[in-house]
Amino acid sequence: MEKRTLGKSGLEVSALGLGCMGLSYGYGPATEKQAAITLIRTAFERGVTFFDTAEAYGPYRNEELLGEALGPIRNKVVIATKFGFDFDSQGGQSGMNSRPDQIRKVADAALKRLKTDVIDLFYQHRVDPNVPIEDVAGTVQRLISEGKVRHFGLSEAGAETIRKAHAEQPVAVLQSEYSLWWREPEAEILPLLEELGIGFVPFSPLGKGFLTGAIKADTTFDAKDFRNVVPRFTPEARKANQALVDLLGQIAARKETTPAQVALAWLLAQKPWIVPIPGTTKLHRLEENIGAAAVKLTSGDLGEIDSALAEVTIEGDRYPAHLQARVGR
Ligand SMILES: NC(=O)c1ccc[n+]([C@@H]2O[C@H](COP(=O)([O-])OP(=O)(O)OC[C@H]3O[C@@H](n4cnc5c(N)ncnc54)[C@H](OP(=O)(O)O)[C@@H]3O)[C@@H](O)[C@H]2O)c1
């Protein structure tokens, strides 16, 4: 697979990474451990060198899984993880916490779980309104100077926060939601990243599965699946939003590819410093998603997608209100 460099950071990774969250957390029961390890190692064999996890995924279990799966190939891959929450005794998120002592504690614990001596990319998972971003950036800067972390990242941060953080410690990467059904970053964030030379990692690039066409209005999710509380995934919203998937299906058929591949190729076509991280628990979908790196959309295709999208109104918020309040700060 071709490689991309994330902004001016010099961090070089495969054009598509692997989002590992769903193997342990978020979309129903965790994948059986050996199957998850096989999926992660197969991704590497197919050219993926960029693996995304977080303390919060499990919590802890997803980092442990990556530690085991990537151990034998540790020096050939880039591992990204995230800090920024407190957890209750049941493992639920009990609040934000990006205090300097907490960041350092999470870094040390993540290093152990990931079975490594350096975290390639350490993201603040959500901006903590109680801790100045300069203190967060300064803490990660010290971790970098101690050799425990290589690069600093932010997730779902607003423009002002990105600027302030970057002035203290260069931000290598922003990871935020971006896809054919969530294009808000185009307004303010992408121009800012271009100006500052920060790479961009779109999460949920397949619209949490919806853009692939595999989820219909009558699809039911596991009781623990996060999509049960997402307004955009109510049966009514899914029914309304099917128009977008139908459109992707038409373009995919003409290009002799699949809707998932069009969704990923569209992101890759936006900027050369964008690296999407689709997630899957299934080997055949991994192969399909990796295939998107070879799908080239022409400017004619991109123009057609744009004008067709302009005709579609997406129904439903991408987060429930209490989680929406945590993004864009
Ligand atoms: N920074 C943040 O706050 C944040 C938030 C969310 C996610 N993330 C990261 O971003 C990664 C990706 O995001 P995501 O998992 O939310 O969403 P996504 O990659 O847009 O979609 C994942 C979903 O799509 C399904 N899927 C994947 N490939 C498919 C295909 N080819 N055909 C049909 N269905 C397919 C998967 O189901 P199967 O497993 O059944 O294939 C899964 O349910 C995560 O793993 C995580 O690392 C970060």
XYZ file of C-alpha atoms and ligand atoms in Angstrom:
377
model
C 0.000 0.000 0.000
C 1.229 3.526 -0.724
C 2.464 5.571 2.230
C 1.427 9.047 3.346
C 3.111 11.607 5.593
C 0.939 13.170 8.273
C 1.516 16.894 7.799
C 4.941 18.323 8.545
C 5.517 15.878 11.387
C 7.452 13.451 9.186
C 5.278 10.630 10.554
C 4.922 8.221 7.634
C 2.170 5.605 7.660
C 0.166 3.470 5.233
C -2.483 5.481 3.331
C -5.148 3.597 5.304
C -4.743 2.677 8.955
C -6.748 0.195 11.025
C -9.180 1.483 13.657
C -9.052 -1.194 16.338
C -11.769 0.051 18.733
C -14.547 -2.231 17.489
C -12.467 -5.327 18.227
C -12.943 -4.667 21.962
C -15.529 -1.953 22.482
C -18.350 0.186 21.118
C -20.123 -2.099 18.699
C -21.268 -5.029 20.850
C -19.310 -7.965 22.275
C -15.528 -8.018 21.863
C -14.071 -10.218 19.125
C -12.527 -13.474 20.384
C -8.860 -12.743 21.126
C -7.134 -15.062 18.630
C -9.445 -13.910 15.828
C -8.697 -10.276 16.709
C -4.940 -10.942 16.698
C -5.238 -12.652 13.297
C -7.160 -9.670 11.913
C -4.555 -7.159 13.142
C -1.626 -9.230 11.804
C -3.392 -9.782 8.472
C -3.815 -6.016 8.163
C -0.052 -5.654 8.572
C 0.641 -8.393 5.994
C -1.577 -6.481 3.547
C 0.413 -3.283 4.035
C -1.268 -1.493 6.963
C 1.336 0.065 9.272
C -0.875 2.412 11.331
C -2.961 1.069 14.238
C -5.379 3.151 16.303
C -6.390 2.431 19.892
C -7.155 4.304 23.147
C -7.046 3.748 26.894
C -10.837 4.145 26.805
C -11.459 1.217 24.447
C -12.409 -1.462 26.926
C -11.107 0.424 28.889
C -7.572 -0.968 28.629
C -8.423 -4.234 26.798
C -7.892 -2.836 23.304
C -4.403 -1.552 24.164
C -3.564 -4.953 25.681
C -4.787 -6.650 22.504
C -2.578 -4.440 20.333
C 0.379 -5.071 22.633
C 0.020 -8.805 22.045
C -0.854 -8.651 18.334
C 1.837 -6.170 17.337
C 4.615 -7.400 19.659
C 6.464 -9.400 16.954
C 6.300 -6.523 14.448
C 6.532 -3.613 16.856
C 9.354 -1.852 15.029
C 7.553 -1.964 11.695
C 4.313 -0.277 12.787
C 3.052 3.040 14.138
C 0.801 2.779 17.208
C -1.501 5.636 18.182
C -3.277 5.726 21.547
C -5.203 8.310 23.588
C -5.580 9.721 27.117
C -8.158 11.998 28.692
C -10.789 10.200 30.788
C -11.425 8.885 34.287
C -13.205 5.543 34.655
C -15.535 4.176 37.335
C -15.218 0.692 38.847
C -17.432 -0.751 36.061
C -15.089 0.692 33.402
C -17.531 3.439 32.385
C -16.199 6.915 31.647
C -16.752 9.006 34.773
C -15.423 12.299 33.409
C -12.664 14.049 31.541
C -9.175 14.082 32.994
C -6.231 15.622 31.177
C -4.411 16.830 34.269
C -0.632 16.563 33.841
C -0.218 13.861 36.524
C -2.979 11.808 34.899
C -1.444 12.126 31.403
C 1.871 10.846 32.750
C 0.151 7.977 34.579
C -1.763 6.968 31.438
C 1.415 7.107 29.330
C 3.256 4.744 31.693
C 0.308 2.339 31.892
C -0.215 2.413 28.103
C 3.460 1.636 27.506
C 3.071 -1.494 29.667
C -0.185 -2.580 28.020
C 1.192 -1.971 24.544
C 4.397 -3.845 25.516
C 6.569 -1.104 24.086
C 8.955 1.593 25.252
C 7.532 4.387 23.124
C 4.066 5.548 22.043
C 4.365 6.755 18.429
C 1.375 9.096 18.607
C -0.330 10.169 21.853
C -3.664 11.945 21.404
C -5.753 13.878 23.889
C -9.071 12.055 23.327
C -11.283 15.046 24.129
C -10.422 18.598 25.132
C -10.731 18.908 28.933
C -12.357 22.265 29.810
C -10.752 22.139 33.267
C -7.143 21.938 32.093
C -5.513 24.659 29.949
C -4.452 23.127 26.634
C -0.983 24.653 27.123
C -0.546 22.440 30.207
C -1.600 19.383 28.228
C 0.784 20.233 25.362
C 3.601 20.970 27.823
C 3.103 17.618 29.548
C 3.216 15.704 26.256
C 6.305 17.752 25.319
C 8.049 16.468 28.457
C 7.023 12.893 27.621
C 8.539 13.423 24.158
C 11.788 14.750 25.627
C 11.919 11.718 27.946
C 11.548 9.405 24.915
C 8.209 7.918 26.018
C 6.181 9.537 23.216
C 7.098 10.468 19.638
C 4.235 12.691 18.437
C 1.390 14.753 19.944
C -2.183 14.547 18.669
C -5.605 16.015 19.429
C -9.067 14.580 18.788
C -12.234 16.596 18.076
C -10.524 19.812 19.203
C -11.777 23.210 18.020
C -9.708 25.642 15.944
C -8.653 27.894 18.820
C -7.495 24.947 20.921
C -5.506 23.530 18.000
C -3.715 26.858 17.521
C -2.895 27.242 21.223
C -1.676 23.666 21.562
C 0.426 23.892 18.399
C 2.149 27.042 19.658
C 3.286 25.144 22.772
C 4.161 21.789 21.203
C 3.711 21.068 17.467
C 0.592 18.990 16.920
C 1.384 16.200 14.447
C -2.154 14.964 13.868
C -5.787 15.830 14.477
C -8.171 12.875 14.640
C -11.826 13.840 14.204
C -14.908 12.450 12.528
C -14.996 13.099 8.775
C -16.808 11.196 6.065
C -19.329 11.562 3.268
C -22.044 12.128 5.880
C -20.090 14.396 8.257
C -18.254 17.119 6.353
C -18.093 19.857 8.975
C -14.258 19.770 9.204
C -14.116 21.201 5.673
C -15.314 24.625 6.834
C -12.681 25.666 9.347
C -10.583 22.713 10.440
C -9.048 21.420 7.196
C -7.846 24.906 6.114
C -6.295 25.387 9.569
C -4.532 22.022 9.431
C -3.181 22.877 5.986
C -1.911 26.247 7.260
C -0.178 24.682 10.274
C 1.057 21.520 8.527
C -0.912 19.150 10.758
C -1.965 15.735 9.407
C -5.592 14.577 9.580
C -6.921 11.162 10.572
C -10.674 10.854 9.913
C -12.381 8.492 12.353
C -15.615 6.657 11.545
C -14.742 7.077 7.847
C -17.454 4.555 6.914
C -20.062 6.430 8.954
C -19.877 3.724 11.668
C -20.773 1.206 8.973
C -23.774 3.014 7.489
C -22.037 4.231 4.321
C -21.202 0.651 3.307
C -24.846 -0.221 2.690
C -24.691 -3.090 5.204
C -27.012 -1.334 7.693
C -30.689 -0.989 6.767
C -33.613 0.710 8.556
C -34.606 -2.653 10.093
C -31.085 -3.742 11.163
C -30.961 -4.330 14.937
C -27.855 -3.740 17.033
C -26.539 -5.612 20.095
C -27.799 -4.099 23.385
C -24.270 -2.754 24.104
C -23.834 -1.213 20.660
C -23.172 2.553 20.844
C -25.227 3.138 17.698
C -28.415 2.481 19.748
C -28.046 5.983 21.256
C -26.902 7.850 18.130
C -29.739 9.996 16.683
C -28.445 9.403 13.148
C -29.040 5.671 13.644
C -32.712 5.713 14.667
C -34.693 3.553 12.201
C -36.386 6.715 10.880
C -33.059 8.498 10.299
C -31.595 5.409 8.641
C -34.579 5.223 6.327
C -34.157 8.873 5.361
C -30.379 8.584 4.995
C -30.613 5.540 2.724
C -30.677 8.028 -0.205
C -26.979 8.711 0.418
C -26.109 5.009 0.428
C -28.108 4.451 -2.769
C -26.120 7.212 -4.413
C -22.835 5.691 -3.277
C -24.023 2.353 -4.644
C -24.594 3.868 -8.087
C -21.144 5.452 -8.184
C -19.552 2.239 -6.884
C -21.256 0.147 -9.562
C -19.991 2.456 -12.294
C -16.433 2.355 -10.896
C -16.684 -1.434 -10.369
C -15.904 -1.058 -6.683
C -18.035 -1.100 -3.500
C -19.725 1.718 -1.522
C -17.208 1.263 1.338
C -14.346 1.678 -1.129
C -15.889 4.818 -2.623
C -16.339 6.289 0.880
C -12.662 5.676 1.711
C -11.300 6.678 -1.717
C -13.266 9.937 -1.443
C -11.486 10.771 1.833
C -8.087 9.880 0.354
C -8.814 12.173 -2.595
C -9.455 15.231 -0.394
C -5.847 15.879 0.738
C -2.561 13.943 0.485
C -2.078 14.296 4.255
C -5.342 12.538 5.175
C -5.167 8.952 6.511
C -8.543 7.323 7.296
C -8.726 4.527 9.887
C -11.686 2.270 9.027
C -12.501 -0.390 11.610
C -13.778 -3.917 11.076
C -13.872 -7.220 12.913
C -14.117 -9.281 9.712
C -11.289 -10.424 7.443
C -13.239 -10.115 4.181
C -14.181 -6.529 5.011
C -10.582 -5.770 5.939
C -9.580 -6.901 2.426
C -12.358 -4.805 0.902
C -11.396 -1.694 2.851
C -7.684 -2.076 2.051
C -8.666 -2.341 -1.621
C -9.910 1.252 -1.417
C -6.314 2.519 -1.369
C -6.064 1.482 -5.032
C -9.354 3.135 -6.082
C -8.689 6.486 -7.732
C -11.575 8.905 -8.084
C -11.220 11.355 -10.975
C -12.107 15.028 -10.625
C -15.231 14.142 -12.642
C -16.175 11.469 -10.061
C -15.548 13.897 -7.199
C -17.660 16.604 -8.854
C -20.460 14.114 -9.417
C -20.348 13.003 -5.779
C -20.428 16.636 -4.621
C -23.423 17.603 -6.698
C -25.303 14.434 -5.789
C -24.541 14.981 -2.072
C -25.925 18.496 -2.305
C -29.314 16.915 -3.080
C -29.310 14.730 0.052
C -30.268 16.017 3.509
C -28.768 13.919 6.299
C -31.168 13.244 9.170
C -30.123 12.997 12.828
C -27.206 14.266 14.921
C -23.959 12.320 14.911
C -23.860 12.201 18.730
C -26.420 12.321 21.542
C -26.462 15.760 23.246
C -24.205 14.883 26.230
C -21.437 13.647 23.904
C -21.962 16.414 21.360
C -21.106 18.870 24.154
C -17.577 17.371 24.293
C -16.572 17.999 20.674
C -15.266 21.067 18.884
C -14.026 22.777 22.063
N -11.129 9.792 18.362
C -12.354 9.381 18.596
O -13.078 9.951 19.391
C -12.874 8.168 17.862
C -14.250 7.904 17.837
C -14.692 6.775 17.130
C -13.782 5.944 16.495
N -12.440 6.225 16.566
C -11.441 5.372 15.868
O -11.793 5.265 14.490
C -11.881 3.910 14.111
C -12.933 3.719 13.020
O -14.165 4.293 13.378
P -15.493 3.434 13.667
O -15.132 2.031 13.992
O -16.289 4.218 14.633
O -16.300 3.521 12.312
P -16.101 3.058 10.804
O -14.725 2.623 10.552
O -16.708 4.138 10.001
O -17.100 1.818 10.724
C -16.931 0.639 11.459
C -18.187 -0.198 11.299
O -18.378 -0.489 9.917
C -18.462 -1.891 9.704
N -17.677 -2.124 8.469
C -16.355 -1.899 8.291
N -15.986 -2.189 7.023
C -17.101 -2.597 6.395
C -17.363 -3.024 5.062
N -16.410 -3.055 4.144
N -18.651 -3.381 4.759
C -19.637 -3.335 5.685
N -19.438 -2.932 6.958
C -18.181 -2.566 7.312
C -17.875 -2.539 10.933
O -18.557 -3.720 11.243
P -17.806 -5.141 11.283
O -16.865 -5.104 12.413
O -18.958 -6.075 11.488
O -17.159 -5.275 9.938
C -18.136 -1.497 12.023
O -19.390 -1.703 12.622
C -12.200 3.183 15.430
O -11.849 1.820 15.362
C -11.374 3.960 16.413
O -10.033 3.479 16.401
C -11.987 7.333 17.219
